[in-house]
mmCIF file with all atom_site columns, C-alpha atoms in Angstrom:
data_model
loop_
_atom_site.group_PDB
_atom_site.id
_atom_site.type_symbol
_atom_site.label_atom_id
_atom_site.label_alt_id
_atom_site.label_comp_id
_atom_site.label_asym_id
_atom_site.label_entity_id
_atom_site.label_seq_id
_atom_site.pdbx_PDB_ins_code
_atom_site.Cartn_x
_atom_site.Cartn_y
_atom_site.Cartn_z
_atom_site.occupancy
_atom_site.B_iso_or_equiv
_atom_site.pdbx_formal_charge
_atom_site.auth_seq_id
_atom_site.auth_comp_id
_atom_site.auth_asym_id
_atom_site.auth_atom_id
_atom_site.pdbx_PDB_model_num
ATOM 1  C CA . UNK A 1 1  ? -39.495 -35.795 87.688 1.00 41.00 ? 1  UNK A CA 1
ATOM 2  C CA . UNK A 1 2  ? -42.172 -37.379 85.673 1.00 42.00 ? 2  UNK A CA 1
ATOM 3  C CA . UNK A 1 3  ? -45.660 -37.424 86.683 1.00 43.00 ? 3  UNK A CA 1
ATOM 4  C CA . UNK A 1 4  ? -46.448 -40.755 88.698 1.00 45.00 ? 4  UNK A CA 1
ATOM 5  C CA . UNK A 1 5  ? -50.002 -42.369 88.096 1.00 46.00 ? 5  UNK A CA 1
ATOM 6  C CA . UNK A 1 6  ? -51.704 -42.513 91.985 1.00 51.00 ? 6  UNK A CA 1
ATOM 7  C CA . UNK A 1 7  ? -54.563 -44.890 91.370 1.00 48.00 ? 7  UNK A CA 1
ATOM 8  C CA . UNK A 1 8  ? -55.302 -47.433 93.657 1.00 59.00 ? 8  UNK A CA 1
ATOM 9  C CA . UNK A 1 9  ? -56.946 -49.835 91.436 1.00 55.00 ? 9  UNK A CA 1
ATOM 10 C CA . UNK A 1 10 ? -55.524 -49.881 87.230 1.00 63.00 ? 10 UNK A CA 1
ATOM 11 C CA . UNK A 1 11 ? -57.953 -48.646 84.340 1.00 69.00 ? 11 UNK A CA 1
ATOM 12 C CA . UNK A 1 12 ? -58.579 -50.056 80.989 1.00 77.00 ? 12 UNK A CA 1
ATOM 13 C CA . UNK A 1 13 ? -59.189 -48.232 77.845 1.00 88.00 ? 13 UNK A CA 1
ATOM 14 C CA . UNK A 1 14 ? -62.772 -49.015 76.529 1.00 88.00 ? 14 UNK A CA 1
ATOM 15 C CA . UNK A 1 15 ? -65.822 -47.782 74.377 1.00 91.00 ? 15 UNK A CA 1
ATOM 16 C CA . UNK A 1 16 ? -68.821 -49.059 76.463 1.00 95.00 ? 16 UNK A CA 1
ATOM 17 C CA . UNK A 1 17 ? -72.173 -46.490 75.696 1.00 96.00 ? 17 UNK A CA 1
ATOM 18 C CA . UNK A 1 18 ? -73.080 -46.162 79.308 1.00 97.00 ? 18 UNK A CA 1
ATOM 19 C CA . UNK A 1 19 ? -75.890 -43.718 80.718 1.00 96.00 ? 19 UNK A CA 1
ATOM 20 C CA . UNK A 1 20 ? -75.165 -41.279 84.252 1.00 94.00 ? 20 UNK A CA 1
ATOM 21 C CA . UNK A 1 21 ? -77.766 -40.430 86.362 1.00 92.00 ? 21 UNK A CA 1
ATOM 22 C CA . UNK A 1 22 ? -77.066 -36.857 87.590 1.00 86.00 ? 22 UNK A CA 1
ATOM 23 C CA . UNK A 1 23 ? -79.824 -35.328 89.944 1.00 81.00 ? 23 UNK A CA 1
ATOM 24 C CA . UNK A 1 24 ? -83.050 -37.019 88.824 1.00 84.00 ? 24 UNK A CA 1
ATOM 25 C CA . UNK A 1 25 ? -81.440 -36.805 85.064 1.00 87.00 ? 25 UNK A CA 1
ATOM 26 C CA . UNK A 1 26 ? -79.900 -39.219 82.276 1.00 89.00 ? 26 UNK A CA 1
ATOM 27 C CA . UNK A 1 27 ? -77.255 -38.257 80.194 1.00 89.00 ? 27 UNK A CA 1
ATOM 28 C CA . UNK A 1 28 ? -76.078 -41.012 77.726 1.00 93.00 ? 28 UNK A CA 1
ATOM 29 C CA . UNK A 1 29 ? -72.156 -41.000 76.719 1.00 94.00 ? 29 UNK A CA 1
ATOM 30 C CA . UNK A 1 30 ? -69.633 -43.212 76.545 1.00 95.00 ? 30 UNK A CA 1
ATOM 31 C CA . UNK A 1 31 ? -67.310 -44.765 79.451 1.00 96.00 ? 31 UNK A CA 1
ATOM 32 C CA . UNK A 1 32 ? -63.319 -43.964 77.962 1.00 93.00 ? 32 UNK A CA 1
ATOM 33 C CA . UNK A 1 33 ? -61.676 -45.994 81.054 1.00 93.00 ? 33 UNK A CA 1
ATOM 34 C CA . UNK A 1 34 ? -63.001 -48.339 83.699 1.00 93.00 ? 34 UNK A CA 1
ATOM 35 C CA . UNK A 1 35 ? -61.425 -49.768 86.467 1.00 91.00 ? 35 UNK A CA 1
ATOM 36 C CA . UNK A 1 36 ? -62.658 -51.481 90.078 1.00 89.00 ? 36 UNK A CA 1
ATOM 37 C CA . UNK A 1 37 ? -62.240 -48.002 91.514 1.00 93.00 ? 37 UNK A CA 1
ATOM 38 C CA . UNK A 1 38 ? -63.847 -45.865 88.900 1.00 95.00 ? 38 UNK A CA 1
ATOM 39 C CA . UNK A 1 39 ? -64.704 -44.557 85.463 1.00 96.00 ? 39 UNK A CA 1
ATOM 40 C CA . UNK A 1 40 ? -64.237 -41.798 83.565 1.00 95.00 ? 40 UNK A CA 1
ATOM 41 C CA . UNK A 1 41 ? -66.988 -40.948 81.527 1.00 95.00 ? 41 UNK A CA 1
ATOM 42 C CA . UNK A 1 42 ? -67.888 -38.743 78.588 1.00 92.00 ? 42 UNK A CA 1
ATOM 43 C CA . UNK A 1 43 ? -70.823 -36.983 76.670 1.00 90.00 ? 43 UNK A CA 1
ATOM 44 C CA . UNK A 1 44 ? -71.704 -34.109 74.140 1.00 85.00 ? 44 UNK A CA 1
ATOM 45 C CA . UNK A 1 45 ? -74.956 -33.725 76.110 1.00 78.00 ? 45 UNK A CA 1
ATOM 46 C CA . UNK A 1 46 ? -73.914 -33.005 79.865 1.00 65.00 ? 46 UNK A CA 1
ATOM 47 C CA . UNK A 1 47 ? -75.434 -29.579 80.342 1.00 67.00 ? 47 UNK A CA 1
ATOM 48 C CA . UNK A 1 48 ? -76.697 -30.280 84.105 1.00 63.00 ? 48 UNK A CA 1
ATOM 49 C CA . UNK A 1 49 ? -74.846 -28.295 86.401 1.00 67.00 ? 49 UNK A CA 1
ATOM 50 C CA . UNK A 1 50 ? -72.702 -30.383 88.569 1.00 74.00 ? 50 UNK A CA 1
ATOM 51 C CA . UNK A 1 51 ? -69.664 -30.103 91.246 1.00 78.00 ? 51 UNK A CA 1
ATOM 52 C CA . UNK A 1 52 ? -66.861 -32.234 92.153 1.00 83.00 ? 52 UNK A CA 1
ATOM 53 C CA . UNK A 1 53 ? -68.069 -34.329 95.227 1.00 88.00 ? 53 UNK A CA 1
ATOM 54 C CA . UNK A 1 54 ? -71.416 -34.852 93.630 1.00 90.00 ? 54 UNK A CA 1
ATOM 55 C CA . UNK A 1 55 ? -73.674 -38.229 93.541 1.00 94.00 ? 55 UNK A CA 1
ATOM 56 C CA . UNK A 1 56 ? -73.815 -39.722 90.434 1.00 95.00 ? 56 UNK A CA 1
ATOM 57 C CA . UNK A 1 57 ? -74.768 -43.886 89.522 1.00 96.00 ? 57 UNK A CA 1
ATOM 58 C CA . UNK A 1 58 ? -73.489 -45.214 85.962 1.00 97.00 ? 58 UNK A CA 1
ATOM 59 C CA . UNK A 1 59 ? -75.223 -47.771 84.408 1.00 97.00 ? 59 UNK A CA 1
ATOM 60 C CA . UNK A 1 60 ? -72.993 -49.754 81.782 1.00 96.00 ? 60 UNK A CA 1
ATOM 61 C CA . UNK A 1 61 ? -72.606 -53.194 80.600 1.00 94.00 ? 61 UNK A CA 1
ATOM 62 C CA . UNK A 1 62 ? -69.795 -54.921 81.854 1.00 89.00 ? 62 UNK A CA 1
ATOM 63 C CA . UNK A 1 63 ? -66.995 -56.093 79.533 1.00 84.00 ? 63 UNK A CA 1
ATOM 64 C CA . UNK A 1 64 ? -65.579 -58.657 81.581 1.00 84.00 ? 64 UNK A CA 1
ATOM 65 C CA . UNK A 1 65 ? -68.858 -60.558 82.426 1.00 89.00 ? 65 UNK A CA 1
ATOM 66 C CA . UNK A 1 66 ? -71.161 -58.690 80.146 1.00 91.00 ? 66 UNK A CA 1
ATOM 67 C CA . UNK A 1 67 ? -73.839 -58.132 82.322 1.00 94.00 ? 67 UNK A CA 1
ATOM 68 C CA . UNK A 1 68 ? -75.316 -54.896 83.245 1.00 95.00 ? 68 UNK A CA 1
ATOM 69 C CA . UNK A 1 69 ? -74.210 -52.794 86.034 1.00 95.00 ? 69 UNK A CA 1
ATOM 70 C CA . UNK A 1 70 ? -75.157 -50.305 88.046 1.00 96.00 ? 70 UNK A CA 1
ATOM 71 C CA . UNK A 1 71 ? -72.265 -48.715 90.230 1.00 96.00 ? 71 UNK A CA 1
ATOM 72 C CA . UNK A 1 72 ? -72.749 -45.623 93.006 1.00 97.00 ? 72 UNK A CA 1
ATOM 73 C CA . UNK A 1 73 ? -70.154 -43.047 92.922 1.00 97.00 ? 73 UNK A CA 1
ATOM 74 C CA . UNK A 1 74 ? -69.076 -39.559 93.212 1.00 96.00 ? 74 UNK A CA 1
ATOM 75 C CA . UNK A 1 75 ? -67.614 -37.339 90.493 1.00 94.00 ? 75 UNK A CA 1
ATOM 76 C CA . UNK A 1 76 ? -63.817 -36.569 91.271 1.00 93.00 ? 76 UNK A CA 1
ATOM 77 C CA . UNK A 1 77 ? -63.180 -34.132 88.607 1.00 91.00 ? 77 UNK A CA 1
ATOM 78 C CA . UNK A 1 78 ? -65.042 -32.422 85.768 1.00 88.00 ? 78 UNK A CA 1
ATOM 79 C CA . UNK A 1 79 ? -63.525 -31.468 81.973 1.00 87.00 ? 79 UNK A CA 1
ATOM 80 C CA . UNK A 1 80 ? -64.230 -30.545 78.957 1.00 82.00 ? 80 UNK A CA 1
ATOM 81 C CA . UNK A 1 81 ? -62.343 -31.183 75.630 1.00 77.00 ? 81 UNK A CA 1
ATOM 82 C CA . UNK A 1 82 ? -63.397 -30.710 71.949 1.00 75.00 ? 82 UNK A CA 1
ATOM 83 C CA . UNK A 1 83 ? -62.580 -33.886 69.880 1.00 71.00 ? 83 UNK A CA 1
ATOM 84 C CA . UNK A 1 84 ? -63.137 -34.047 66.220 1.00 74.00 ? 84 UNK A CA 1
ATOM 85 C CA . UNK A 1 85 ? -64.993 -30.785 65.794 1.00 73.00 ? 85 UNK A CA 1
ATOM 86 C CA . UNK A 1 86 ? -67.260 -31.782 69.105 1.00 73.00 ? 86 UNK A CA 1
ATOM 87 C CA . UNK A 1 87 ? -67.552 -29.943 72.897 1.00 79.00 ? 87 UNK A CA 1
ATOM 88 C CA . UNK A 1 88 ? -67.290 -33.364 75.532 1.00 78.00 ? 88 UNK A CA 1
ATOM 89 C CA . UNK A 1 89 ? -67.836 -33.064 79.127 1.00 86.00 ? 89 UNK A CA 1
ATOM 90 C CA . UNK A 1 90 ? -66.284 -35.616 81.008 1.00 91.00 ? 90 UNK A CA 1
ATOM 91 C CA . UNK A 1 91 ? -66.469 -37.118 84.738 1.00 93.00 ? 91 UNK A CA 1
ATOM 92 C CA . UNK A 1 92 ? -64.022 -38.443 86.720 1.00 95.00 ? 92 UNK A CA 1
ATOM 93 C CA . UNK A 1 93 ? -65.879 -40.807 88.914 1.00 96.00 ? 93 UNK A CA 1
ATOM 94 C CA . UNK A 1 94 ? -64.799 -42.846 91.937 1.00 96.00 ? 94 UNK A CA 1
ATOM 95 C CA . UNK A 1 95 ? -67.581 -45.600 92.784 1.00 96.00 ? 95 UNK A CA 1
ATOM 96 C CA . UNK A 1 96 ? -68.865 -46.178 96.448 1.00 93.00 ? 96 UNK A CA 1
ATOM 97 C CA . UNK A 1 97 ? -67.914 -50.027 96.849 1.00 85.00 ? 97 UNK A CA 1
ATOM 98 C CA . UNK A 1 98 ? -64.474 -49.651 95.778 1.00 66.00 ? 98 UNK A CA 1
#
């Protein structure tokens, strides 16, 4: 049986520059997906050490009212992927006032 998709809210694909603030530190990347519930975000330059579970805000501008947010959240899930010759680090992130 095929793998089902367990999100709570739906995601869009996007390719909004967006900065993470990781304990006391900014690391600029891009967000890949974005929903009401989260975001998954990635960077070449994320070499803080950080845990699923940890505090993280994302500032970003929104695409549907193009304004810029700030959201709260938590990282879910941590990976890493190389994409056209490049190391990423990516967070799953789940926002507070989902």
């Amino acid at each position: 049986m095929g793998e089902q998709n367990q999100r709570q809210h739906p995601r869009i694909r996007t390719d909004i520059p967006a900065v993470v603030e990781i304990a006391g530190r900014t690391v600029e990347g891009i967000v890949e997906n974005l929903g009401k519930g989260g975001a998954f975000f990635a960077t070449e330059s994320l070499e803080e050490a950080i845990e699923a579970g940890g505090a993280v805000r994302l500032r970003y501008r929104d695409p549907e009212t193009d304004a810029d947010r700030v959201r709260a959240g938590s990282v879910l899930r941590i990976e890493r992927y190389f994409h056209e010759g490049g190391l990423y680090r990516a967070l799953a992130i789940r926002f507070e006032d989902a």
